[in-house]
mmCIF file of C-alpha atoms in Angstrom:
data_model
loop_
_atom_site.group_PDB
_atom_site.id
_atom_site.type_symbol
_atom_site.label_atom_id
_atom_site.label_comp_id
_atom_site.label_asym_id
_atom_site.label_seq_id
_atom_site.Cartn_x
_atom_site.Cartn_y
_atom_site.Cartn_z
ATOM 1 C CA MET A 1251 -19.155 3.458 -120.784
ATOM 2 C CA THR A 1252 -21.691 -0.130 -120.267
ATOM 3 C CA GLU A 1253 -20.244 -3.231 -121.784
ATOM 4 C CA LYS A 1254 -22.475 -4.773 -124.596
ATOM 5 C CA VAL A 1255 -23.369 -8.397 -124.921
ATOM 6 C CA ARG A 1256 -22.618 -9.939 -127.881
ATOM 7 C CA ARG A 1257 -23.654 -13.366 -129.226
ATOM 8 C CA ILE A 1258 -23.118 -15.499 -132.440
ATOM 9 C CA VAL A 1259 -26.408 -17.526 -133.451
ATOM 10 C CA ARG A 1260 -26.798 -19.709 -136.369
ATOM 11 C CA ILE A 1261 -30.539 -19.801 -137.553
ATOM 12 C CA LYS A 1262 -32.736 -22.250 -139.788
ATOM 13 C CA ALA A 1263 -36.035 -20.870 -140.711
ATOM 14 C CA THR A 1264 -38.829 -21.743 -143.097
ATOM 15 C CA GLY A 1265 -41.372 -19.487 -141.636
ATOM 16 C CA ASP A 1266 -41.633 -15.621 -141.431
ATOM 17 C CA VAL A 1267 -38.166 -14.643 -140.732
ATOM 18 C CA VAL A 1268 -38.358 -10.963 -141.743
ATOM 19 C CA ARG A 1269 -41.515 -10.489 -139.418
ATOM 20 C CA ALA A 1270 -39.257 -12.252 -136.666
ATOM 21 C CA LEU A 1271 -36.211 -10.269 -137.579
ATOM 22 C CA SER A 1272 -38.205 -7.030 -137.570
ATOM 23 C CA ARG A 1273 -38.526 -7.549 -133.857
ATOM 24 C CA VAL A 1274 -35.073 -6.399 -133.480
ATOM 25 C CA VAL A 1275 -35.808 -2.746 -133.644
ATOM 26 C CA GLU A 1276 -38.350 -3.353 -130.955
ATOM 27 C CA GLU A 1277 -36.030 -5.033 -128.636
ATOM 28 C CA GLY A 1278 -33.294 -2.514 -129.112
ATOM 29 C CA LEU A 1279 -30.890 -5.073 -130.997
ATOM 30 C CA GLU A 1280 -28.039 -4.850 -133.179
ATOM 31 C CA LEU A 1281 -27.717 -7.370 -135.660
ATOM 32 C CA SER A 1282 -24.910 -8.083 -138.349
ATOM 33 C CA ILE A 1283 -25.343 -10.820 -140.857
ATOM 34 C CA LEU A 1284 -22.166 -12.713 -141.357
ATOM 35 C CA ASN A 1285 -23.459 -15.209 -143.739
ATOM 36 C CA ALA A 1286 -26.617 -15.772 -145.203
ATOM 37 C CA SER A 1287 -28.094 -18.731 -147.844
ATOM 38 C CA VAL A 1288 -31.271 -18.656 -148.970
ATOM 39 C CA SER A 1289 -33.726 -20.682 -151.039
ATOM 40 C CA PRO A 1290 -37.266 -20.970 -151.499
ATOM 41 C CA ASP A 1291 -37.609 -23.292 -148.844
ATOM 42 C CA ALA A 1292 -35.518 -21.704 -146.165
ATOM 43 C CA VAL A 1293 -33.451 -19.556 -144.964
ATOM 44 C CA ALA A 1294 -29.979 -20.157 -143.154
ATOM 45 C CA ALA A 1295 -27.839 -17.550 -141.637
ATOM 46 C CA GLU A 1296 -25.197 -17.084 -138.785
ATOM 47 C CA ILE A 1297 -25.697 -13.584 -137.338
ATOM 48 C CA ALA A 1298 -24.046 -11.412 -134.805
ATOM 49 C CA VAL A 1299 -26.454 -10.071 -132.245
ATOM 50 C CA GLN A 1300 -25.395 -7.028 -130.112
ATOM 51 C CA ALA A 1301 -27.630 -5.848 -127.039
ATOM 52 C CA VAL A 1302 -27.301 -4.066 -123.966
ATOM 53 C CA ASP A 1303 -27.776 -7.090 -121.742
ATOM 54 C CA ASP A 1304 -27.882 -11.129 -121.710
ATOM 55 C CA GLU A 1305 -31.913 -10.516 -120.972
ATOM 56 C CA HIS A 1306 -32.120 -8.779 -124.105
ATOM 57 C CA VAL A 1307 -30.355 -11.354 -126.287
ATOM 58 C CA ARG A 1308 -32.404 -14.080 -124.568
ATOM 59 C CA ASN A 1309 -35.618 -12.189 -125.398
ATOM 60 C CA PHE A 1310 -34.848 -11.759 -129.078
ATOM 61 C CA LEU A 1311 -33.838 -15.650 -129.285
ATOM 62 C CA ARG A 1312 -36.958 -16.742 -127.483
ATOM 63 C CA THR A 1313 -38.761 -14.634 -130.435
ATOM 64 C CA LEU A 1314 -37.084 -16.048 -133.072
ATOM 65 C CA ARG A 1315 -38.011 -19.766 -131.757
ATOM 66 C CA GLU A 1316 -41.726 -18.258 -131.141
ATOM 67 C CA PHE A 1317 -41.323 -17.954 -135.111
ATOM 68 C CA GLY A 1318 -40.252 -21.397 -135.626
ATOM 69 C CA ILE A 1319 -37.015 -20.572 -136.221
ATOM 70 C CA GLU A 1320 -34.247 -22.928 -135.170
ATOM 71 C CA VAL A 1321 -31.586 -21.273 -133.078
ATOM 72 C CA GLU A 1322 -28.042 -22.636 -132.151
ATOM 73 C CA GLU A 1323 -25.753 -20.277 -130.041
ATOM 74 C CA ILE A 1324 -21.961 -20.603 -131.736
ATOM 75 C CA GLU A 1325 -18.712 -19.370 -130.742
ATOM 76 C CA LYS A 1326 -16.253 -17.984 -133.122
ATOM 77 C CA THR A 1327 -13.508 -15.499 -132.865
ATOM 78 C CA LEU A 1328 -11.100 -13.880 -135.512
ATOM 79 C CA VAL A 1329 -7.484 -15.383 -135.129
ATOM 80 C CA ARG A 1330 -4.592 -13.423 -136.679
ATOM 81 C CA ASP A 1331 -1.511 -15.059 -138.082
ATOM 82 C CA GLU A 1332 1.425 -13.067 -137.105
ATOM 83 C CA ASP A 1333 4.126 -14.689 -139.454
ATOM 84 C CA ARG A 1334 2.053 -13.511 -141.924
ATOM 85 C CA CYS A 1335 0.468 -10.064 -141.223
ATOM 86 C CA LEU A 1336 2.604 -6.726 -142.407
ATOM 87 C CA HIS A 1337 0.787 -4.440 -140.639
ATOM 88 C CA CYS A 1338 -0.619 -2.672 -143.638
ATOM 89 C CA THR A 1339 -3.743 -1.292 -141.926
ATOM 90 C CA ALA A 1340 -6.170 -2.414 -144.867
ATOM 91 C CA CYS A 1341 -8.083 -4.481 -141.989
ATOM 92 C CA HIS A 1342 -8.335 -1.672 -139.701
ATOM 93 C CA SER A 1343 -9.959 0.800 -142.489
ATOM 94 C CA VAL A 1344 -12.935 -1.735 -142.899
ATOM 95 C CA CYS A 1345 -13.582 -3.122 -139.299
ATOM 96 C CA PRO A 1346 -16.977 -1.647 -138.582
ATOM 97 C CA THR A 1347 -16.388 -1.842 -134.749
ATOM 98 C CA GLY A 1348 -13.077 -0.597 -134.301
ATOM 99 C CA ALA A 1349 -12.150 -4.012 -133.008
ATOM 100 C CA ILE A 1350 -8.947 -3.712 -134.873
ATOM 101 C CA GLU A 1351 -6.320 -1.052 -133.610
ATOM 102 C CA PHE A 1352 -2.812 0.014 -134.251
ATOM 103 C CA LYS A 1353 -0.443 0.428 -131.281
ATOM 104 C CA GLY A 1354 2.637 1.894 -133.192
ATOM 105 C CA VAL A 1355 3.197 -0.591 -135.557
ATOM 106 C CA GLU A 1356 1.275 -3.380 -134.251
ATOM 107 C CA VAL A 1357 -1.889 -4.755 -134.695
ATOM 108 C CA GLU A 1358 -4.364 -5.619 -131.719
ATOM 109 C CA LEU A 1359 -7.537 -7.402 -131.741
ATOM 110 C CA ASP A 1360 -10.413 -6.522 -129.407
ATOM 111 C CA ASP A 1361 -12.536 -9.654 -128.997
ATOM 112 C CA GLU A 1362 -15.006 -7.335 -126.948
ATOM 113 C CA GLU A 1363 -15.792 -5.131 -129.748
ATOM 114 C CA CYS A 1364 -15.321 -8.108 -132.667
ATOM 115 C CA ILE A 1365 -18.649 -8.735 -134.339
ATOM 116 C CA VAL A 1366 -16.537 -11.379 -136.375
ATOM 117 C CA CYS A 1367 -18.444 -9.814 -139.673
ATOM 118 C CA GLY A 1368 -15.550 -10.978 -141.718
ATOM 119 C CA SER A 1369 -15.021 -7.868 -143.305
ATOM 120 C CA CYS A 1370 -11.264 -7.876 -142.374
ATOM 121 C CA THR A 1371 -10.613 -11.500 -143.435
ATOM 122 C CA GLU A 1372 -11.657 -10.425 -147.193
ATOM 123 C CA ILE A 1373 -9.659 -7.297 -147.373
ATOM 124 C CA CYS A 1374 -6.755 -8.755 -146.242
ATOM 125 C CA PRO A 1375 -3.750 -8.785 -149.383
ATOM 126 C CA VAL A 1376 -1.735 -12.045 -147.336
ATOM 127 C CA GLY A 1377 -4.854 -13.968 -145.692
ATOM 128 C CA ALA A 1378 -3.748 -13.271 -142.436
ATOM 129 C CA LEU A 1379 -7.005 -13.051 -140.794
ATOM 130 C CA ARG A 1380 -9.832 -15.756 -140.515
ATOM 131 C CA ILE A 1381 -12.291 -16.691 -138.470
ATOM 132 C CA ALA A 1382 -12.423 -20.198 -136.090
ATOM 133 C CA SER A 1383 -14.418 -21.700 -133.630
ATOM 134 C CA LYS A 1384 -13.707 -20.227 -130.007
ATOM 135 C CA GLU A 1385 -13.277 -24.091 -128.748
ATOM 136 C CA GLY A 1386 -10.576 -24.893 -131.683
ATOM 137 C CA GLU A 1387 -7.652 -22.281 -131.975
ATOM 138 C CA ARG A 1388 -6.443 -18.927 -131.285
ATOM 139 C CA GLY A 1389 -3.513 -16.510 -133.149
#
């Protein structure tokens, strides 16, 4: 099985964002919008980009820049507070990539599969999951 490359990027744009992002289909990439704000003048978003290799990601980022979109790569990760976690399986049920698995009764996070979409953080009944900067802390 070929491993896919994942990146998270922050974009800021005043140009034709929809046209630029439509290139995703042409490039064979997958996007997950982690959060976004839209105003009449600009769009800002954090996007998880998944591709088969680094070259595809670089081409996509180059396309965004060609459309005048500011691009900044950021590093985020999912952190679990082991003391708070109830092992209730709610997070597992909403994870779109299968990055949260249960081994027996223990939660295991797969950083390679996680796209840091935040679905699990929203559903966790005790707030045991959160998104953090990779440079910062790990759980």
